[in-house]
JSON list of C-alpha atoms in Angstrom, two decimals:
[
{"chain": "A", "resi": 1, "resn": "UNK", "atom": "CA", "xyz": [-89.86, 51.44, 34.95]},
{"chain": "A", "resi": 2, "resn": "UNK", "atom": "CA", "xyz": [-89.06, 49.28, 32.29]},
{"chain": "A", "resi": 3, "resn": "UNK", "atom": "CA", "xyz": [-85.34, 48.47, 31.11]},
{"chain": "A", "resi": 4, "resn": "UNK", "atom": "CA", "xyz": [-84.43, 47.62, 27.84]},
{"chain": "A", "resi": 5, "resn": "UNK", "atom": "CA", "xyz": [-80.66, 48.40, 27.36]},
{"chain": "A", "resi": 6, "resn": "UNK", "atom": "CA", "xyz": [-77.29, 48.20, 26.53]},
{"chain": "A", "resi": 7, "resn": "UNK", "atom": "CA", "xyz": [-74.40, 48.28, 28.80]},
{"chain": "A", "resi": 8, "resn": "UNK", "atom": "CA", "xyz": [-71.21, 49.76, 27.31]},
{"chain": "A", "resi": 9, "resn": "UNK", "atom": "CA", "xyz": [-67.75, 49.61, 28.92]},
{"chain": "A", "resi": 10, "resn": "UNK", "atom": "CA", "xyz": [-65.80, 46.33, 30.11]},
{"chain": "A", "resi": 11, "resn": "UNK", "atom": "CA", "xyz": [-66.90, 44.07, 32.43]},
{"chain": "A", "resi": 12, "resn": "UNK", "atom": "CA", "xyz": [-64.48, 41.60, 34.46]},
{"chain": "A", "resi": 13, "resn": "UNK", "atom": "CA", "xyz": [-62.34, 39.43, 32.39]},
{"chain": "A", "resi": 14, "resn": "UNK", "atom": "CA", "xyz": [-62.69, 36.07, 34.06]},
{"chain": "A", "resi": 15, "resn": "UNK", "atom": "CA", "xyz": [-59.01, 35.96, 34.63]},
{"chain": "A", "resi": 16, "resn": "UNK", "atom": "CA", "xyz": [-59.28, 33.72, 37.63]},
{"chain": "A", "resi": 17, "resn": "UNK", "atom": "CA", "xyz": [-62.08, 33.58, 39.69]},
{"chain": "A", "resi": 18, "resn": "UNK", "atom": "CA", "xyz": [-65.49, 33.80, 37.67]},
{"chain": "A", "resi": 19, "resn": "UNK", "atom": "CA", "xyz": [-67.43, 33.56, 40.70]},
{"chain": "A", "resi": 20, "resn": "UNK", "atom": "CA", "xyz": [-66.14, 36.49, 41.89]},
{"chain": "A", "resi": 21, "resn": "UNK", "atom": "CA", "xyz": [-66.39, 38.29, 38.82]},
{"chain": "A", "resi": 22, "resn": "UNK", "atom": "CA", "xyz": [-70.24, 37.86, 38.44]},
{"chain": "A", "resi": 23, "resn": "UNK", "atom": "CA", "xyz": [-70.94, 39.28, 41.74]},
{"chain": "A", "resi": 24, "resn": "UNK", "atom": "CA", "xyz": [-69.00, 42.00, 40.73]},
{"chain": "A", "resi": 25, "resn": "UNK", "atom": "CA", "xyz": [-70.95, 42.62, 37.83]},
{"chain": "A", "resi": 26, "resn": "UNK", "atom": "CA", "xyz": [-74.44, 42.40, 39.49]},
{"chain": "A", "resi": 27, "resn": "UNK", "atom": "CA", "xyz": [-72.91, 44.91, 42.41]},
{"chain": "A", "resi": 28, "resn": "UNK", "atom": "CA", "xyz": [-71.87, 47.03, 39.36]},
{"chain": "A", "resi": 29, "resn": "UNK", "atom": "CA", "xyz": [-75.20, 47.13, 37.87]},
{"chain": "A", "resi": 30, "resn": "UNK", "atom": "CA", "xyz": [-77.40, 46.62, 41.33]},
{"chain": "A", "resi": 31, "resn": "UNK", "atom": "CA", "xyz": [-79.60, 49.07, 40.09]},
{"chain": "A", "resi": 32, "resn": "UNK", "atom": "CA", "xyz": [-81.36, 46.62, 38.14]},
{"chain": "A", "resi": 33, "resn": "UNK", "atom": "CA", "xyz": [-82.42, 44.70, 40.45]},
{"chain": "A", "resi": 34, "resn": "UNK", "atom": "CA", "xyz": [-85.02, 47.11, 41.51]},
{"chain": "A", "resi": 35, "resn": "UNK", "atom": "CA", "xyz": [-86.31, 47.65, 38.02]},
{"chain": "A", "resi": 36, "resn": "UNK", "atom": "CA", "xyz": [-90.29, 46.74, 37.97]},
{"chain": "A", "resi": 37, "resn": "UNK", "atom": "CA", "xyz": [-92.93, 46.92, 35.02]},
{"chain": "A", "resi": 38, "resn": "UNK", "atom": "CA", "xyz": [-93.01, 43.45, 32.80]},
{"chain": "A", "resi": 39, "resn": "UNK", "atom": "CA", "xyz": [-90.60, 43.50, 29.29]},
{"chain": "A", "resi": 40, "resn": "UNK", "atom": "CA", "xyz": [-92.55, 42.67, 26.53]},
{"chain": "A", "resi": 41, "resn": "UNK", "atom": "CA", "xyz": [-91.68, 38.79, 25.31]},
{"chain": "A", "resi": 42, "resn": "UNK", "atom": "CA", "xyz": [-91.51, 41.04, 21.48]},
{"chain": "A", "resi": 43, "resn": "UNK", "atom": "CA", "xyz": [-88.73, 43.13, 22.82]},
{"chain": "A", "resi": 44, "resn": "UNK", "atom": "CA", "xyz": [-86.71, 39.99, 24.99]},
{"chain": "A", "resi": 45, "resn": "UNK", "atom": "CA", "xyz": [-86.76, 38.01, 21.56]},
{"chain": "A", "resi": 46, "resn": "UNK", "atom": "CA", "xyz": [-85.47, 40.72, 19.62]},
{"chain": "A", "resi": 47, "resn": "UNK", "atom": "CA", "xyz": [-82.74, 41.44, 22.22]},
{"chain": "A", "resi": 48, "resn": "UNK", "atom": "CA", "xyz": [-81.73, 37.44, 22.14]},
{"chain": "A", "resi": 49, "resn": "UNK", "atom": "CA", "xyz": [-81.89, 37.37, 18.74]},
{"chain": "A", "resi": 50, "resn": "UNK", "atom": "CA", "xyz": [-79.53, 39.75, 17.69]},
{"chain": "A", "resi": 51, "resn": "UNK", "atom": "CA", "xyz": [-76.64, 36.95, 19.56]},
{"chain": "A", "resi": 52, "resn": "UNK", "atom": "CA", "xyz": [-78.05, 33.87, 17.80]},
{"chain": "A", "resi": 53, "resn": "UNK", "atom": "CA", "xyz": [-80.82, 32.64, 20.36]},
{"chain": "A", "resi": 54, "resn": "UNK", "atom": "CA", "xyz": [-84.49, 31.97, 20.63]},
{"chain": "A", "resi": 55, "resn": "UNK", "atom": "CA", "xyz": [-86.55, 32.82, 23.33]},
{"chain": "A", "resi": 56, "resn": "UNK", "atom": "CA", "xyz": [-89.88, 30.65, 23.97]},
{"chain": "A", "resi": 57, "resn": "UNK", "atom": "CA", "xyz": [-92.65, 32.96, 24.93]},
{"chain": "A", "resi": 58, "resn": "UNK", "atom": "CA", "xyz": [-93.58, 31.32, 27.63]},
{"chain": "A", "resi": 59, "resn": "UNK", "atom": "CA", "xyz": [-90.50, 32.16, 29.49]},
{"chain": "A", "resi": 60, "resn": "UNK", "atom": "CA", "xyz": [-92.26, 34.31, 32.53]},
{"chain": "A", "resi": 61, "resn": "UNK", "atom": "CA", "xyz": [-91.80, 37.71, 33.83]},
{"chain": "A", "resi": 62, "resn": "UNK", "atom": "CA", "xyz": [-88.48, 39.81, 33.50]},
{"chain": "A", "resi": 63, "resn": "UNK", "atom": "CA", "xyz": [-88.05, 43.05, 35.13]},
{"chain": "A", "resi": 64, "resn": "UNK", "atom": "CA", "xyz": [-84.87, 44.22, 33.20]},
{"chain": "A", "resi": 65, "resn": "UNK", "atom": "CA", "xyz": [-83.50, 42.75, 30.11]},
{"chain": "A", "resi": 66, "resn": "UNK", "atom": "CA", "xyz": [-80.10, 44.02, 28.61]},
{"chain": "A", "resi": 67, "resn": "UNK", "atom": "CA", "xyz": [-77.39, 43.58, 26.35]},
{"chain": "A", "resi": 68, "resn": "UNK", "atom": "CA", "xyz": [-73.92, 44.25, 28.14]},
{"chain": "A", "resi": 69, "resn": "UNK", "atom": "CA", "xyz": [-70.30, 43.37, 27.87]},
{"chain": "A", "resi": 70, "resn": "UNK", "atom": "CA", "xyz": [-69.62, 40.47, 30.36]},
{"chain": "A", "resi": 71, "resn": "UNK", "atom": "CA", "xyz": [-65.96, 39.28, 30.52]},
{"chain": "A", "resi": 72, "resn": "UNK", "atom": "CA", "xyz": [-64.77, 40.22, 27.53]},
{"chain": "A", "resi": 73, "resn": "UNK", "atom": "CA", "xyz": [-67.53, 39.51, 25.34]},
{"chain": "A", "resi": 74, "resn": "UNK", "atom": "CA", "xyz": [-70.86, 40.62, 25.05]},
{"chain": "A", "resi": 75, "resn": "UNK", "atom": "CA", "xyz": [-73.82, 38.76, 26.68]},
{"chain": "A", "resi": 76, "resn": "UNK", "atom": "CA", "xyz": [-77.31, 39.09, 28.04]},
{"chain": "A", "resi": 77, "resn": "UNK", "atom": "CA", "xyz": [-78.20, 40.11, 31.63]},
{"chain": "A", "resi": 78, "resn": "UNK", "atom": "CA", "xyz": [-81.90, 39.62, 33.08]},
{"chain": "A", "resi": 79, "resn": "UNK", "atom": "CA", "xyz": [-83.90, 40.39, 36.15]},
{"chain": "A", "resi": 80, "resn": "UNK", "atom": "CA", "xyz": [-86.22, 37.62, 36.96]},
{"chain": "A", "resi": 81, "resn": "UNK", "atom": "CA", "xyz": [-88.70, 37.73, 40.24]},
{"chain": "A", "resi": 82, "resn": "UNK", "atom": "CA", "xyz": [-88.07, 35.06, 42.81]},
{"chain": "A", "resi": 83, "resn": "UNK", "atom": "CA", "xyz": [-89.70, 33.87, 45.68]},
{"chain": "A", "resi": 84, "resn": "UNK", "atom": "CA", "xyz": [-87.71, 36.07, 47.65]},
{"chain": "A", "resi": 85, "resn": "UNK", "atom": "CA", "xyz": [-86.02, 38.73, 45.85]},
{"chain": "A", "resi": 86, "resn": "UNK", "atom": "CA", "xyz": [-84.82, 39.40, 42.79]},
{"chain": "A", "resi": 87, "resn": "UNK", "atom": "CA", "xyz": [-83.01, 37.41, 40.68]},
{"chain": "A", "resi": 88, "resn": "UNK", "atom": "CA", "xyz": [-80.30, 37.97, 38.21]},
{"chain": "A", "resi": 89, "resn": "UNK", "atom": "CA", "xyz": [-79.55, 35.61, 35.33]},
{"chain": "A", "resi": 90, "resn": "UNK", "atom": "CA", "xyz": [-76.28, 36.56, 33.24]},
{"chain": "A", "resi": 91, "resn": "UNK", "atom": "CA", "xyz": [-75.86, 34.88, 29.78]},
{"chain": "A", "resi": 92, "resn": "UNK", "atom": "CA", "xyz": [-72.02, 34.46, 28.56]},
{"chain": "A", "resi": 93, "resn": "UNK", "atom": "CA", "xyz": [-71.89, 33.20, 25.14]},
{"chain": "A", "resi": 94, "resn": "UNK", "atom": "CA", "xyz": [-68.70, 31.73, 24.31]},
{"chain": "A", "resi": 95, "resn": "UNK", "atom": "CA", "xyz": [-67.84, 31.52, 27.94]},
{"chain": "A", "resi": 96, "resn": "UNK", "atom": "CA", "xyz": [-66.35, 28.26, 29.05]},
{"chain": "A", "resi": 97, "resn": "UNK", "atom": "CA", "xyz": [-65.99, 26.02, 32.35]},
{"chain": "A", "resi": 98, "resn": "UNK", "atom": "CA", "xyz": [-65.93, 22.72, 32.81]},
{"chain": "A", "resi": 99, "resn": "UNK", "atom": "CA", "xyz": [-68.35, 21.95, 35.62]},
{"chain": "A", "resi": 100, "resn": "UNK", "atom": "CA", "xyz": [-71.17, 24.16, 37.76]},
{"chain": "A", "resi": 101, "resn": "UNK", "atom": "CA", "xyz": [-69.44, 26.92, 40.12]},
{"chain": "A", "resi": 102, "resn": "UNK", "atom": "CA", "xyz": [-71.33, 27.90, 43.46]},
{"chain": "A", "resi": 103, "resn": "UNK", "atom": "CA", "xyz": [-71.27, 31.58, 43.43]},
{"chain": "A", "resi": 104, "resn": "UNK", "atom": "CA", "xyz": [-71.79, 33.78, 47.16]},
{"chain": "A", "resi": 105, "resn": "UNK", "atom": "CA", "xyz": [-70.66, 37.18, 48.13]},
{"chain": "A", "resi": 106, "resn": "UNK", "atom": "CA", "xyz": [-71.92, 40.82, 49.27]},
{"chain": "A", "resi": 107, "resn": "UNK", "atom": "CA", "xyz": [-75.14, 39.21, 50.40]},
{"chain": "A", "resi": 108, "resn": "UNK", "atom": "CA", "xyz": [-75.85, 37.25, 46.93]},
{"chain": "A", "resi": 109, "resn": "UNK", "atom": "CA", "xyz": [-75.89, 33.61, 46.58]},
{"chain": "A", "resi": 110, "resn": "UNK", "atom": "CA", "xyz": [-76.36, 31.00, 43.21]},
{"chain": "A", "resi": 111, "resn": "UNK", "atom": "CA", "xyz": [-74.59, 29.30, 40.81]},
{"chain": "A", "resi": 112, "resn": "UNK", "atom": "CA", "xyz": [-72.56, 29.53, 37.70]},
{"chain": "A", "resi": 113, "resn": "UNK", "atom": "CA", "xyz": [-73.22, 26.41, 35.20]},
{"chain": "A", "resi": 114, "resn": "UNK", "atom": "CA", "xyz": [-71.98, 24.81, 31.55]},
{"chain": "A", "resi": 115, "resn": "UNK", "atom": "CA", "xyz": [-74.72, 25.37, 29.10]},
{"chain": "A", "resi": 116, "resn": "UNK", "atom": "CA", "xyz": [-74.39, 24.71, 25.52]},
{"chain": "A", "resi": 117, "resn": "UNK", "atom": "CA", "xyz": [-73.59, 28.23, 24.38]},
{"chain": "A", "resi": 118, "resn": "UNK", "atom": "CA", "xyz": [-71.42, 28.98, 27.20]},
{"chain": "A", "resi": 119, "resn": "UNK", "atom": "CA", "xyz": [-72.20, 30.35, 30.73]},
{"chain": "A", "resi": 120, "resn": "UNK", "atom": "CA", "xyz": [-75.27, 30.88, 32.65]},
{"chain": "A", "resi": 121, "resn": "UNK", "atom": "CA", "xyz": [-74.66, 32.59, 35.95]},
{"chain": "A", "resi": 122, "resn": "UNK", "atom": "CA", "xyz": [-77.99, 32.64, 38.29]},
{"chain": "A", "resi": 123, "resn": "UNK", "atom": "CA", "xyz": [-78.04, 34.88, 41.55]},
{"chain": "A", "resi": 124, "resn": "UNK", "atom": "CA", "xyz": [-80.52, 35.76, 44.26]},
{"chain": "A", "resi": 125, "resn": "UNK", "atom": "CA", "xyz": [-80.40, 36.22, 47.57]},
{"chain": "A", "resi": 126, "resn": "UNK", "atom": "CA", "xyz": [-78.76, 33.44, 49.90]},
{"chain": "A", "resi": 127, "resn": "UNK", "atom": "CA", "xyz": [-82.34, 30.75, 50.63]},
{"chain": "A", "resi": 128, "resn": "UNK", "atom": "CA", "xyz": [-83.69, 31.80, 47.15]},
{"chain": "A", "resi": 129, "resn": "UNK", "atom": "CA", "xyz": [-84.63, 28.36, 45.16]},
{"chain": "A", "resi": 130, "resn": "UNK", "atom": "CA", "xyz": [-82.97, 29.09, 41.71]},
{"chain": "A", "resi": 131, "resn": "UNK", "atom": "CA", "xyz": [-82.81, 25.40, 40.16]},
{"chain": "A", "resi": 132, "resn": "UNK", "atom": "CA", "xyz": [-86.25, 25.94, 39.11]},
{"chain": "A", "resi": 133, "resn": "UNK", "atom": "CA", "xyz": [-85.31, 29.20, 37.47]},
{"chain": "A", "resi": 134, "resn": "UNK", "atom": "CA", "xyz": [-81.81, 27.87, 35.91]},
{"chain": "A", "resi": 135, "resn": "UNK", "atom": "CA", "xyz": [-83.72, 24.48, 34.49]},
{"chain": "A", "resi": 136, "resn": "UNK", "atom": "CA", "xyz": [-86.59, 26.98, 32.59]},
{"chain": "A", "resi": 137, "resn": "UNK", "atom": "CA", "xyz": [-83.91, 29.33, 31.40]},
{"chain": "A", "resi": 138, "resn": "UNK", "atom": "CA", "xyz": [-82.40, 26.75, 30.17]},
{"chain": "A", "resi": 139, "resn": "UNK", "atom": "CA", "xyz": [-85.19, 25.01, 28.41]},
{"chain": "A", "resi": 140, "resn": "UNK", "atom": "CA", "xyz": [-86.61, 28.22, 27.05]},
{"chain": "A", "resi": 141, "resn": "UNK", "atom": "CA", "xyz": [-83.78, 29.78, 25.58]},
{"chain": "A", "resi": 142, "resn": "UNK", "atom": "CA", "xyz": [-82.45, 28.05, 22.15]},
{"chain": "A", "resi": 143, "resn": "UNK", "atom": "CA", "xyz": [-79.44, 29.34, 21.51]},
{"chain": "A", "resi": 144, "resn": "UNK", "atom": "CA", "xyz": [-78.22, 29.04, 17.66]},
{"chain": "A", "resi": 145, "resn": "UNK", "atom": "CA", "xyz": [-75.24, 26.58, 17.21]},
{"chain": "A", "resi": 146, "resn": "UNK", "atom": "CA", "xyz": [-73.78, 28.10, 13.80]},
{"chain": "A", "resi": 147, "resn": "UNK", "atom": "CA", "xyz": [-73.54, 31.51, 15.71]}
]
């Protein structure tokens, strides 16, 4: 089916480990990752949108697409197919870090890196090659700097 959604309720707070706090959120919303069908590129750019970002149609296939609160604030959680598995690709505007976090846990592995809106978390499972994925999220989605 597809997911188009928003996720109400908090989400970790990023007191001290953010690593740790994005695996919790993917375990908390796991059900996701099995979510099939395409999103139309018409609905992703709407969802975007509405938090000050672009999204180049070109971007590829997402399984689930949602607004939900993240931390403290809200951001954008996708389901992207990988080579391997699925793959889960939390945006965190307003989210700050100074340099890329490895993230691994409860069979998930990625990374956590600075992007100019804030944070882009990127998990799969442990092998799964997400640089490719991380460097075309983060060349086709323009996020608004006056937002």
């Amino acid at each position: 089916a597809i997911w188009l959604g928003m996720r109400g309720g908090p989400g970790p707070d990023f007191r001290g480990n953010p690593a740790a706090d994005v695996i919790e959120h993917i375990q908390a919303e796991e059900e996701y990752l099995s979510a099939d069908g395409t999103i139309p590129w018409v609905q992703l750019s709407g969802l975007f949108r509405v938090l000050g970002a672009d999204v180049d149609p070109n971007l590829g296939a997402v399984s689930f697409a949602g607004r939900c609160v993240i931390g403290d604030r809200e951001g954008i959680h996708l389901v992207l197919p990988g080579k391997r598995g699925a793959v889960t690709a939390l945006f965190m505007p307003g989210k700050e870090m100074d340099e890329e976090m490895k993230i691994s846990g409860a069979g998930l592995a990625g990374t956590l890196v600075p992007a100019g809106f804030g944070l882009l978390a990127v998990v799969g499972v442990p092998g799964e090659p997400l640089e490719p994925i991380v460097r075309r999220l983060r060349a086709m989605v323009r996020w608004d700097e006056a937002k």
